Tab-separated table of C-alpha atoms in Angstrom:
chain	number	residue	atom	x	y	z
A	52	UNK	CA	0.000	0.000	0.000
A	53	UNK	CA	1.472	3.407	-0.920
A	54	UNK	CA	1.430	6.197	1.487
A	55	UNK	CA	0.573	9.872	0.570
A	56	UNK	CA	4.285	10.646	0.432
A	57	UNK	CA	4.708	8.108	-1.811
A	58	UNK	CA	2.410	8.854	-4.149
A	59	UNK	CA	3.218	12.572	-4.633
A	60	UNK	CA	7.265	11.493	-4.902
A	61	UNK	CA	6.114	9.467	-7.896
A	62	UNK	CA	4.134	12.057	-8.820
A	63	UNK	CA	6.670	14.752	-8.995
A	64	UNK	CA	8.933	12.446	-10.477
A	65	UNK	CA	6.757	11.759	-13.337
A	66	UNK	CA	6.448	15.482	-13.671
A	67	UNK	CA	10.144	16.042	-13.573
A	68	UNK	CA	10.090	13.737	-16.662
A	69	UNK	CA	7.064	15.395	-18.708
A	70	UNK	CA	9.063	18.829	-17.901
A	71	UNK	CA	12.464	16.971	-19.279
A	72	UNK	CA	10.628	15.456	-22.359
A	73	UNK	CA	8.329	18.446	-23.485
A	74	UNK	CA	10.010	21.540	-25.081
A	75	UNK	CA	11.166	24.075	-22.833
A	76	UNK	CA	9.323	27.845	-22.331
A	77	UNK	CA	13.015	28.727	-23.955
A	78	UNK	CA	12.726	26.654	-27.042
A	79	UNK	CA	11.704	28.645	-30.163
A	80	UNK	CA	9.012	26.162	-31.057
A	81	UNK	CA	6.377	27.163	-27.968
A	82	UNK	CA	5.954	30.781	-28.481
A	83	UNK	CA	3.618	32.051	-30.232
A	84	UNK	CA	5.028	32.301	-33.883
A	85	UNK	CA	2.242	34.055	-36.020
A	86	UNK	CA	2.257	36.743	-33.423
A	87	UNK	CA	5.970	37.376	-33.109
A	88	UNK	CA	6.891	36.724	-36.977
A	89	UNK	CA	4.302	39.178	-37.933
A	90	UNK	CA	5.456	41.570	-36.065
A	91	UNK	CA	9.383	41.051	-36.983
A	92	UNK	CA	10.536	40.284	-33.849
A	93	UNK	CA	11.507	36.528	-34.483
A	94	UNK	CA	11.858	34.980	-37.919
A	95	UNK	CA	11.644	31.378	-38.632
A	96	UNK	CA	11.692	32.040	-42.504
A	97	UNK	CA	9.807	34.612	-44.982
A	98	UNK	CA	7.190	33.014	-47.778
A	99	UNK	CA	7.963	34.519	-50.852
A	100	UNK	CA	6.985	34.217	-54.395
A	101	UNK	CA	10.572	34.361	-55.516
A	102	UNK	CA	12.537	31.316	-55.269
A	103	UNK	CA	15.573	32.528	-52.845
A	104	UNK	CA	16.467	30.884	-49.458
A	105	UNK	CA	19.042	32.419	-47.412
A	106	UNK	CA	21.902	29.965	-46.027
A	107	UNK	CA	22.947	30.490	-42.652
A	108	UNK	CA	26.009	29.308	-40.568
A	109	UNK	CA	26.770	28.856	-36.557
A	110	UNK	CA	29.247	29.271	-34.268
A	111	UNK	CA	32.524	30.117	-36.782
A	112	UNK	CA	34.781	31.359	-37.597
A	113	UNK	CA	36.493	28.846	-38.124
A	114	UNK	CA	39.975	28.346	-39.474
A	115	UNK	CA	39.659	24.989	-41.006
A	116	UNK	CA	36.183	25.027	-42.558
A	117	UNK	CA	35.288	28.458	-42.965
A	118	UNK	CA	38.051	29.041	-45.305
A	119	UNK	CA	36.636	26.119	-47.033
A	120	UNK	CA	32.803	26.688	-47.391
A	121	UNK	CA	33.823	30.545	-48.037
A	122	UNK	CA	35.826	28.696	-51.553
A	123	UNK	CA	32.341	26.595	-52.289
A	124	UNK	CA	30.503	29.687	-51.743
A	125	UNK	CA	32.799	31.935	-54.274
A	126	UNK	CA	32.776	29.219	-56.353
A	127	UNK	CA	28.643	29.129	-56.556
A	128	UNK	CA	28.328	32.837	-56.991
A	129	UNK	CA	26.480	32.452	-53.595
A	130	UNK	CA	26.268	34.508	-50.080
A	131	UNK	CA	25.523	33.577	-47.018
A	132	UNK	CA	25.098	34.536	-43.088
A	133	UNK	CA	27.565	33.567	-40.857
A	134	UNK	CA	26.276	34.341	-36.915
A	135	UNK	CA	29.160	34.544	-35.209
A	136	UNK	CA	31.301	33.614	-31.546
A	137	UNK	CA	32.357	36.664	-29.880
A	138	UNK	CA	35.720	34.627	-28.781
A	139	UNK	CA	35.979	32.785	-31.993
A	140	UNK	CA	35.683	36.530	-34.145
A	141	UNK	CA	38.691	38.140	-31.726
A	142	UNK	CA	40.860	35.281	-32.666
A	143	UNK	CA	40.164	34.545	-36.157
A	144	UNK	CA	39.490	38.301	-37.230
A	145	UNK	CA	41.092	37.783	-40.600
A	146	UNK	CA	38.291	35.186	-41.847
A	147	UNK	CA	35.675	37.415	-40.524
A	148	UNK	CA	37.270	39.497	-42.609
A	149	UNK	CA	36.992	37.556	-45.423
A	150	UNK	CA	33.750	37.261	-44.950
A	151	UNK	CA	32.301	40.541	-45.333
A	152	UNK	CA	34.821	41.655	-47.944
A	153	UNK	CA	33.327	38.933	-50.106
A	154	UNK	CA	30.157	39.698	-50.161
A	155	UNK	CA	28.276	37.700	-47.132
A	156	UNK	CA	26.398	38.978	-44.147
A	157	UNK	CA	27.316	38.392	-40.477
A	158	UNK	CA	25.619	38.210	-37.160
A	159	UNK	CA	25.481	37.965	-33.470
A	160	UNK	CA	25.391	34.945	-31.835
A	161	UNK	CA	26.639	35.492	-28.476
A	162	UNK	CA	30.183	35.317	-27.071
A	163	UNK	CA	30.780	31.647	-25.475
A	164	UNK	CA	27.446	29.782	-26.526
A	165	UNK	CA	25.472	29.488	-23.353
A	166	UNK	CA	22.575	28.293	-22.215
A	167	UNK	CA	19.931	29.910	-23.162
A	168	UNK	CA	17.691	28.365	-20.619
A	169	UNK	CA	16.965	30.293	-17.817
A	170	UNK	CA	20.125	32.739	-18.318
A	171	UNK	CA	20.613	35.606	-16.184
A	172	UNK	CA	19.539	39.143	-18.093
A	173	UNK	CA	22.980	40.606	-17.434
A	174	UNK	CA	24.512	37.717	-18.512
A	175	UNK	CA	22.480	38.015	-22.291
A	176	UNK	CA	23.422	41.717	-22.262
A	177	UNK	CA	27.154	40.950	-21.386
A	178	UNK	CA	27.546	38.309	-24.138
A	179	UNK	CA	25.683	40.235	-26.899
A	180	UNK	CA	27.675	43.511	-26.401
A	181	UNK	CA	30.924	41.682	-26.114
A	182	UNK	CA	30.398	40.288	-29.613
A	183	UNK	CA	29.245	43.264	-30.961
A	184	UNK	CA	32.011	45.472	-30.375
A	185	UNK	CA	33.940	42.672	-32.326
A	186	UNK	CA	31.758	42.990	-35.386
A	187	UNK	CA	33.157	46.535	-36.448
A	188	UNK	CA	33.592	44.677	-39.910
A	189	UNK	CA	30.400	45.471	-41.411
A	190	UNK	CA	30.564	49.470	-42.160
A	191	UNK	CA	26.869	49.943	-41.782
A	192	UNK	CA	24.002	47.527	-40.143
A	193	UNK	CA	20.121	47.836	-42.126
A	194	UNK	CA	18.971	45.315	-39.856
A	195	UNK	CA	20.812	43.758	-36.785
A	196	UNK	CA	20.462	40.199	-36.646
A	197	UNK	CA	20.811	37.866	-33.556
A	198	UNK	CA	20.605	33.917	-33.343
A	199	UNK	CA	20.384	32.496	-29.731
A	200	UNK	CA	22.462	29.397	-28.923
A	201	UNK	CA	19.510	26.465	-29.432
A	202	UNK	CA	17.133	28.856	-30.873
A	203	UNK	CA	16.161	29.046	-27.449
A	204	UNK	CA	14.073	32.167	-26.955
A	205	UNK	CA	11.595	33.485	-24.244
A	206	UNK	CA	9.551	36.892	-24.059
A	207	UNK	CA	12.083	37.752	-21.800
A	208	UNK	CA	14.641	37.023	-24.584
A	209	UNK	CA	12.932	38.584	-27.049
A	210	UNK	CA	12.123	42.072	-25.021
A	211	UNK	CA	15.946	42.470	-23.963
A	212	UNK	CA	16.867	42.063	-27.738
A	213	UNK	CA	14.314	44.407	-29.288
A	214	UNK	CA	15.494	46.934	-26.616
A	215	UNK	CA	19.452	46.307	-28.497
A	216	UNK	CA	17.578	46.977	-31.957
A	217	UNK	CA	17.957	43.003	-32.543
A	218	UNK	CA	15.674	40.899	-34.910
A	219	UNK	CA	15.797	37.132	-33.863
A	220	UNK	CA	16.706	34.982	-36.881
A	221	UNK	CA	16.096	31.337	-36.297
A	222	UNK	CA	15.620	28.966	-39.078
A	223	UNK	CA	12.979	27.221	-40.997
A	224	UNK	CA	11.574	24.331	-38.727
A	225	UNK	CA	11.804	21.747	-42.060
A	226	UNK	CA	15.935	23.297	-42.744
A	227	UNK	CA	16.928	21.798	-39.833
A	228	UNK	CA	20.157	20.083	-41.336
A	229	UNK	CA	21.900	18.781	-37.738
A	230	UNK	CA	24.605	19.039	-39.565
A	231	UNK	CA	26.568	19.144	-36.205
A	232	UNK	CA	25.684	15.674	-35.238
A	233	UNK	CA	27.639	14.393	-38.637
A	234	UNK	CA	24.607	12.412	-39.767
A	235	UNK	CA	26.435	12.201	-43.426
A	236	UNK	CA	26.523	14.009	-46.299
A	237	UNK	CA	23.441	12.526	-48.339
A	238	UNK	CA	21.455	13.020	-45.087
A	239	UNK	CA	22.432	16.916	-44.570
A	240	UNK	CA	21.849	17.427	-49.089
A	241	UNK	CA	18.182	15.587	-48.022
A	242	UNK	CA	16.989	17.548	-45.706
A	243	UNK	CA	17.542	20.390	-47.625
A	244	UNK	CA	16.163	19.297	-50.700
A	245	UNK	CA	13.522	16.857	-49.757
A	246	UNK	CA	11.329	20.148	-48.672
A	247	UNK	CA	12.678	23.468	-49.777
A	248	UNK	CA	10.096	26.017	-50.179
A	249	UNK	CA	10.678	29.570	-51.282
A	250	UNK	CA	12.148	32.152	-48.678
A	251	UNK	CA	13.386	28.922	-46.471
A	252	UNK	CA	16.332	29.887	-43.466
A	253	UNK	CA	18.788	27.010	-43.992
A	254	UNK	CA	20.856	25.952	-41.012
A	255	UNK	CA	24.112	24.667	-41.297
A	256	UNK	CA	27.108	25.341	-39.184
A	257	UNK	CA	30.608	25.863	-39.881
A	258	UNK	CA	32.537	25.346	-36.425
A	259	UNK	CA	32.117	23.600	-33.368
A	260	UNK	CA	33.571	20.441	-34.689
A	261	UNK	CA	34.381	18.950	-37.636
A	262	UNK	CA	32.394	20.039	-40.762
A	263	UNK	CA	33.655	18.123	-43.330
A	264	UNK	CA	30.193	16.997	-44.334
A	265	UNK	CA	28.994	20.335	-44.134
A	266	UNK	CA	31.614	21.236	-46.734
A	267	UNK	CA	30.890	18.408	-48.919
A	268	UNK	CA	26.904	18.726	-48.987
A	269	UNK	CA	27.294	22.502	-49.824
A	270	UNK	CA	28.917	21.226	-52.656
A	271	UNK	CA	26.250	19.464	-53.499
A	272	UNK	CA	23.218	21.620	-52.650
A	273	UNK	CA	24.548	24.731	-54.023
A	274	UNK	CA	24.595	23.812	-57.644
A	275	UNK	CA	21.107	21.620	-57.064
A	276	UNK	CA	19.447	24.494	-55.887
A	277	UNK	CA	20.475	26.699	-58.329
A	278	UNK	CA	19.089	24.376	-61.278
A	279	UNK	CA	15.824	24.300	-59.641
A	280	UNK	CA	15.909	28.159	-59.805
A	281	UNK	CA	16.961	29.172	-56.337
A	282	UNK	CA	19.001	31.984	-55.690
A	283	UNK	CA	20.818	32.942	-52.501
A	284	UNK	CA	20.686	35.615	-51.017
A	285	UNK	CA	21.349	37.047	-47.092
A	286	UNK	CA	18.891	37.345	-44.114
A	287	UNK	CA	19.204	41.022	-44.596
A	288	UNK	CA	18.160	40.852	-48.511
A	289	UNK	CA	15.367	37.794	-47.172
A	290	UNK	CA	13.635	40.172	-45.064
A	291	UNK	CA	13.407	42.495	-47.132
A	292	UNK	CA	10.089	40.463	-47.871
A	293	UNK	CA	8.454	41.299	-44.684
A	294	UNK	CA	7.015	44.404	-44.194
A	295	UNK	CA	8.683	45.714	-41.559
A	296	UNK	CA	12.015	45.733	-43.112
A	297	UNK	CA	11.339	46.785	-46.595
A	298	UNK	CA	14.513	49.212	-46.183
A	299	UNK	CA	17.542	49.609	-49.315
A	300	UNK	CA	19.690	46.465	-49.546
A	301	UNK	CA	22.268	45.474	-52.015
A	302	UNK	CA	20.893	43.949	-55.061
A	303	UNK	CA	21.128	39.940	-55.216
A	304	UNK	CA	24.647	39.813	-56.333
């Protein structure tokens, strides 16, 4: 026979696990998208009647594969945005470098990759204005764009960034590569191609381990996408779709 203590333990124990299995109140996926994408404060991706998707990349630079998807990416007439590590950009400055002088657009993405679950306010404010005074690379800023670590966001989150002049960017839910678990090249060119839609935000990264699929199914998605009519162009150009940022960008290039 179970006693009363017994049964709420179990109880809270089976609680603990529902709050371990369902998304967190941090994860992108909970809040209430329609109401923040219309207003421009997070983007998951922009439907569009012109076939472009905009391909993103986390956590470089990187001095190994950077260099290398920055070749595939000159070679493909294509641009990209790299969100970038505050500690990573004030040791590899010259790729970062590289980076804007060819063309592509950069963004925030904090300075050491926390948690975004439950962080501390001052710590968020601390690691977005650390990286920012690194990215002095980019003369001008239309639209400043921030990625959290996870995607994990929060109204919290989302009110301290708006107050910085940040837009969110996450990624389309279906663009989801995981390239960073190495699943294998055909798997990564898949799950971009199995579902692309028009105005897709493609997540790949380009640091944090090694990328050599990522390198290798750029390759190969690049020049697939471009013979089923795609072209590439930046978040910045991408948003340029929503009404709120319908501001002067570069031209496609």
């Amino acid at each position: 026979m179970l006693w009363k203590q017994d049964v709420l333990a179990i109880c809270l124990f089976s609680l603990q696990l529902f709050q371990i299995s369902f998304p967190s109140p941090a994860n992108g996926q909970v809040l209430d998208r329609p109401y923040y994408e219309e207003k421009g404060d997070v983007i998951w991706d922009i439907p569009t009647k012109e076939k472009i998707v905009a391909i993103t990349f986390d956590d470089g630079p990187d001095p190994i594969y950077t260099p290398q998807i920055l070749d595939v990416l000159k070679n493909n007439n294509a641009h990209a945005t790299f969100f970038l590590l505050g500690h990573r950009v004030k040791k590899y400055t010259e790729i970062v470098q590289r980076e804007v002088r060819e063309g592509h657009e950069i963004g925030n993405h904090t300075y050491t990759h926390p948690s975004f679950y439950n962080i501390s306010q001052s710590t968020l404010l601390n690691e977005i204005d650390k990286t920012e005074k690194l990215m002095n690379f980019q003369e001008s800023y239309n639209v400043k764009l921030f990625r959290p670590p996870g995607g994990a966001v929060n109204k919290g989150i989302i009110d301290a960034l708006k107050k910085q002049n940040y837009t969110i960017i996450l990624w389309s839910w279906h663009q989801d590569t995981k390239d960073w678990s190495n699943p294998g090249v055909d798997t990564i060119v898949n799950q971009v191609l199995s579902d692309v839609r028009n105005g897709d935000i493609i997540l790949l990264h380009d640091s944090g381990g090694n990328r050599t699929q990522t390198v290798k199914a750029l390759k190969v998605l690049l020049p697939e996408l471009k013979e089923r009519g795609y072209k590439f162009v930046t978040v910045g150009q991408l948003l340029q779709n929503h009404p709120k940022f319908q501001i002067p960008l570069n031209e496609f290039r």
